[in-house]
Coordinates of C-alpha atoms and ligand atoms in Angstrom, one line a residue:
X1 CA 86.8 106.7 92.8
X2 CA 87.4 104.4 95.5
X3 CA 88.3 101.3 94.2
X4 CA 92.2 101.4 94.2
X5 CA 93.1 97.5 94.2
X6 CA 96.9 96.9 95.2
X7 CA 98.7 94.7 93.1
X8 CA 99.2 90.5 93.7
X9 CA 101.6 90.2 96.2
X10 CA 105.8 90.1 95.0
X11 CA 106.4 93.2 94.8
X12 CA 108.5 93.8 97.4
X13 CA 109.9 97.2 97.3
X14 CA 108.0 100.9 97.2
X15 CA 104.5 101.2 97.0
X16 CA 102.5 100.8 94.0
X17 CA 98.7 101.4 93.6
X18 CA 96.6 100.3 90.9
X19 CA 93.9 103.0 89.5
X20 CA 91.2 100.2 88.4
X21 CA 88.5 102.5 87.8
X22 CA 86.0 101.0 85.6
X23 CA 86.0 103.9 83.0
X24 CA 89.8 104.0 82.9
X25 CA 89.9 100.1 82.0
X26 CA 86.9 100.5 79.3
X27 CA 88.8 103.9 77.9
X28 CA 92.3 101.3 77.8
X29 CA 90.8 98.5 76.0
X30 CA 90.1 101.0 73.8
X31 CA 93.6 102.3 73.6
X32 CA 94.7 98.5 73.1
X33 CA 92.7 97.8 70.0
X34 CA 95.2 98.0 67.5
X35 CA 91.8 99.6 65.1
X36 CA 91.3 102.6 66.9
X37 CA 92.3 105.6 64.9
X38 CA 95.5 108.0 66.0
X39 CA 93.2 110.6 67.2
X40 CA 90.6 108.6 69.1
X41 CA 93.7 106.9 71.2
X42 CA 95.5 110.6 72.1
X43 CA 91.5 111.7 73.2
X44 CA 91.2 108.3 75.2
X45 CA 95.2 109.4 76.9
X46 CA 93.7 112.6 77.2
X47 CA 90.4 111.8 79.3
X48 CA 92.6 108.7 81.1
X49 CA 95.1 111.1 82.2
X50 CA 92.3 113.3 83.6
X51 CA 91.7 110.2 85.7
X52 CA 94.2 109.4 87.2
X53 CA 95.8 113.0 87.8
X54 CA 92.7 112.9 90.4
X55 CA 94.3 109.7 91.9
X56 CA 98.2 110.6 91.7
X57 CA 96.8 113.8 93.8
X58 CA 94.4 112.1 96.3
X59 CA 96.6 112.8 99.4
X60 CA 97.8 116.4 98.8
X61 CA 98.3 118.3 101.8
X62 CA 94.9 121.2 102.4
X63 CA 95.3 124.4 103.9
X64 CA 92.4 126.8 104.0
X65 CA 91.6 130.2 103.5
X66 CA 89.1 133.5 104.4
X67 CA 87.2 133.8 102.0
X68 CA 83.5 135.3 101.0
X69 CA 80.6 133.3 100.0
X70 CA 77.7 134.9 99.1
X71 CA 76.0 134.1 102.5
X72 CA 79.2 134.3 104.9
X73 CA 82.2 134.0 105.5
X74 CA 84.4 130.8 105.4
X75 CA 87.6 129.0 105.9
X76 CA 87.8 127.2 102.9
X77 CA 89.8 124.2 101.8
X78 CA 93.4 125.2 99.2
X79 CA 95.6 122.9 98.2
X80 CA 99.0 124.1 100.5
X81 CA 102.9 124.2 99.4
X82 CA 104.1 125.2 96.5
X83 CA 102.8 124.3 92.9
X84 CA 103.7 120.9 91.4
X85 CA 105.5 119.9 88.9
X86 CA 104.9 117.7 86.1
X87 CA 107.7 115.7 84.5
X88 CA 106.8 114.4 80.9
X89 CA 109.1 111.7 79.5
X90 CA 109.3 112.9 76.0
X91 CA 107.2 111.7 73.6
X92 CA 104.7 109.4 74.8
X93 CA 104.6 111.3 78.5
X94 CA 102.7 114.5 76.7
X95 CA 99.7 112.6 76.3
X96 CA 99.2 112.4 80.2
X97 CA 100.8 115.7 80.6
X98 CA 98.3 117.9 78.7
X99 CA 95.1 116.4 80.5
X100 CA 96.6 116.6 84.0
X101 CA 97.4 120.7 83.4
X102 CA 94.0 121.0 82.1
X103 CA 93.1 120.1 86.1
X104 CA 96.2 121.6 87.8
X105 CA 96.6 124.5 84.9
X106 CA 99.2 126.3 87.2
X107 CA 101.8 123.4 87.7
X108 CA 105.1 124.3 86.7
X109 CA 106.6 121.2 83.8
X110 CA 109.8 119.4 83.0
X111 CA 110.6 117.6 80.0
X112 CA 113.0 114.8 79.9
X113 CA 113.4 113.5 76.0
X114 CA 114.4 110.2 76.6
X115 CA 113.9 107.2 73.9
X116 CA 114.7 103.3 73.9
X117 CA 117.7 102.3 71.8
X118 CA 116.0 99.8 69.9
X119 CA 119.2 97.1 70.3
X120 CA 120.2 97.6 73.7
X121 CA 116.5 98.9 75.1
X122 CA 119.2 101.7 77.0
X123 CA 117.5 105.0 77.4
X124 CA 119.0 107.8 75.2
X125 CA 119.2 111.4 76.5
X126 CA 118.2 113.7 74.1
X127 CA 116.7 117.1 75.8
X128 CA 116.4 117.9 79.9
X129 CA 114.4 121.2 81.2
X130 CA 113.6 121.2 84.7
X131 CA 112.4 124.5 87.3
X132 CA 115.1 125.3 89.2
X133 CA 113.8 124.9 92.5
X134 CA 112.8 121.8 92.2
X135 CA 114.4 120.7 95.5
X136 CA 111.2 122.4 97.0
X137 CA 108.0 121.0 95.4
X138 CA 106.3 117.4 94.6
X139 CA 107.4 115.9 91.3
X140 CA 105.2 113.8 89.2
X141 CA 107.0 112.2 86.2
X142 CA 104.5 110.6 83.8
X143 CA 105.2 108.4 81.4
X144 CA 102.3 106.2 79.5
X145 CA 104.4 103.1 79.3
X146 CA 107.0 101.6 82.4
X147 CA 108.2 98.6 80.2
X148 CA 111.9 97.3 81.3
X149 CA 111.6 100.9 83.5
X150 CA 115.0 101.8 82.3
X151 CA 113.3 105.0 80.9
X152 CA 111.9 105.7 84.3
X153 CA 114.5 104.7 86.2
X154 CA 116.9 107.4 84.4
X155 CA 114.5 109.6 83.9
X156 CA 113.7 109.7 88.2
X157 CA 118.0 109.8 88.7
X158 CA 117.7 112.7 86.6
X159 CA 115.5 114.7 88.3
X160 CA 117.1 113.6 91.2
X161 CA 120.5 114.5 90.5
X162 CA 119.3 117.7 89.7
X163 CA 117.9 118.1 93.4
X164 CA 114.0 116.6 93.4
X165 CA 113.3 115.1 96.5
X166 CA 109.6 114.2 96.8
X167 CA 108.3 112.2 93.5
X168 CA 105.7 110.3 92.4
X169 CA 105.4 108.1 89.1
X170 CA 102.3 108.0 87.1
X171 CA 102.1 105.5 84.3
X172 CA 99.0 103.8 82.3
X173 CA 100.4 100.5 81.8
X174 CA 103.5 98.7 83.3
X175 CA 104.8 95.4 82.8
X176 CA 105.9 92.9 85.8
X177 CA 109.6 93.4 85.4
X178 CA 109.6 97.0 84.9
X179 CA 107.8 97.4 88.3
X180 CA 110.5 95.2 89.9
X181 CA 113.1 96.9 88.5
X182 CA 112.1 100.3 89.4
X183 CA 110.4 99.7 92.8
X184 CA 113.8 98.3 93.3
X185 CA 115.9 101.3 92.0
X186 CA 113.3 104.2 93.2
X187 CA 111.8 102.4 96.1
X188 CA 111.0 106.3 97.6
X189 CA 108.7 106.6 94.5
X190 CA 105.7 105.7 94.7
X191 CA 104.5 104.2 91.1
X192 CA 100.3 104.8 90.1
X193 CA 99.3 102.9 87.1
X194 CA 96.2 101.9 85.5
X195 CA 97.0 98.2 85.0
X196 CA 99.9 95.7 85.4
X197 CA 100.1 93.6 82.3
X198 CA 101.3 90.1 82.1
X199 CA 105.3 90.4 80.6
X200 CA 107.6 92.1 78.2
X201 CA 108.2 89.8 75.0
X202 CA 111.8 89.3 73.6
X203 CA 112.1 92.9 72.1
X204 CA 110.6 94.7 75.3
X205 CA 107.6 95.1 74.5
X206 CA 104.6 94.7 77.1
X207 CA 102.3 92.2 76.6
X208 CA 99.2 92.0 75.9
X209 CA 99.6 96.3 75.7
X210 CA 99.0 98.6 73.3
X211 CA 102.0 98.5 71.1
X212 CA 104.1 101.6 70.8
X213 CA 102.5 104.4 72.5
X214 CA 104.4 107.2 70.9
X215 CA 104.1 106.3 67.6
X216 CA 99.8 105.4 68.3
X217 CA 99.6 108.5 69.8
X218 CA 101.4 110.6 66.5
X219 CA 100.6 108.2 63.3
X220 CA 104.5 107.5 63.0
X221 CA 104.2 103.9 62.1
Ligands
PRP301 C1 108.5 104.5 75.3 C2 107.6 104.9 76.5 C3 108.6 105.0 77.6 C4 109.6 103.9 77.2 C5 109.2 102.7 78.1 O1 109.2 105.5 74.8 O2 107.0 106.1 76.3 O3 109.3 106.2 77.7 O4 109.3 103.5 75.9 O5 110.1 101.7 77.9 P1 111.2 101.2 79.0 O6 110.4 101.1 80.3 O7 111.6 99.9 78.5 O8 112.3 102.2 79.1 P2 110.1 105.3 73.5 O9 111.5 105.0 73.9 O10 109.5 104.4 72.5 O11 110.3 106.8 73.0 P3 109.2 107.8 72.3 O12 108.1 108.1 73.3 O13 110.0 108.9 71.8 O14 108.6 107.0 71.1
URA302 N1 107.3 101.4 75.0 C1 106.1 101.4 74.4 O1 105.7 102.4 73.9 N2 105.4 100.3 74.4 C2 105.8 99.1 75.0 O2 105.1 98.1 75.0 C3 107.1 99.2 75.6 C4 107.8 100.3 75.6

């Protein structure tokens, strides 16, 4: 998976990588198609987030260890440090969650409930759970969506202010002014997502998207 294309020039704070993988954008058009079923699009975040988990993770420091093959011995290649942790932005952030433990099945998790006021598009706290030693291992939030990034943005001051210092943010889709706006806020955090779409329309919506991603991934609307 070698074809990480960084986005148009503008963006002028933090680094932000595009995860252009051909099967990732044919599973996404799939996700946008406002047809496809509630249980084909939480498969498609499923197999997606599976994806990209192998990108957000490219650069992970190795360490090796003795062990036994059935021929010899070796010093093999482990992943060093301590265990990550996944942040999921509660709801829509489970869908990315649950495929990247099924490749890193022993990351620790936090779970930030967060939702959009529908007015004021302000993020609204609702539930926080993080490992307490946060201050001492690499943080992944994931979120599907990074629309006007106030979502992000809070949720990353959160983790923050409770003591994270290394973080990553893994989306699937991100409009031009939420990039902006967090790269601008966060500009230690790097930002992986599998496209950059073309705005947010009057209500904050990205466009052209997939609509609401929490209520396409749970049949709520
Ligand atoms: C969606 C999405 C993000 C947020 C992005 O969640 O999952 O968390 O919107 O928008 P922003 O960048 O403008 O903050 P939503 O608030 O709809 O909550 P839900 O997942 O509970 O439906
Ligand atoms: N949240 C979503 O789920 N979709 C958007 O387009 C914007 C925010």
């Amino acid at each position: 998976m070698d074809a990480i294309v960084k986005p148009p020039e503008g963006y002028a704070h933090g680094d932000v990588t595009v995860v252009n993988h051909p099967l990732i954008l044919h599973k996404l058009t799939l996700m946008r198609n406002k047809e496809t079923s509630t249980g084909l699009f939480r498969q498609l975040l499923r197999e997606i987030s599976l994806l990209l988990c192998y990108e957000v993770t490219r650069n992970l420091p190795l360490t090796t260890e003795q062990i036994e093959t059935p021929l010899c011995e070796m010093e093999a290649p482990v992943i060093a440090g301590k265990k990550l942790i996944f942040a999921s932005i509660l709801r829509a952030g489970n869908g990315l969650l649950e495929g990247m433990l099924d490749l890193v099945p022993s990351a620790r998790v936090a779970h930030i409930g967060l939702y959009r006021d529908h007015e004021t598009l302000e993020p609204k706290e609702y539930y926080f759970k993080a490992p307490e030693d946060i201050a001492d291992r690499l943080t992944i939030v994931v979120d599907p969506m990074l629309a006007t990034a106030g979502s992000s943005i809070a949720a990353v001051q959160r983790l923050k202010d409770r003591g994270a210092n290394q973080l990553r943010f893994l989306c699937l889709l991100a409009a031009p002014e939420g990039i902006e706006r967090f790269t601008s806020a966060h500009p230690d955090v790097p930002v992986y997502t599998a496209a950059i779409d073309k705005h947010l329309n009057d209500k904050g919506y990205i466009v052209p998207g997939l609509g609401d991603a929490g209520d396409r991934m749970y049949g709520t609307k």
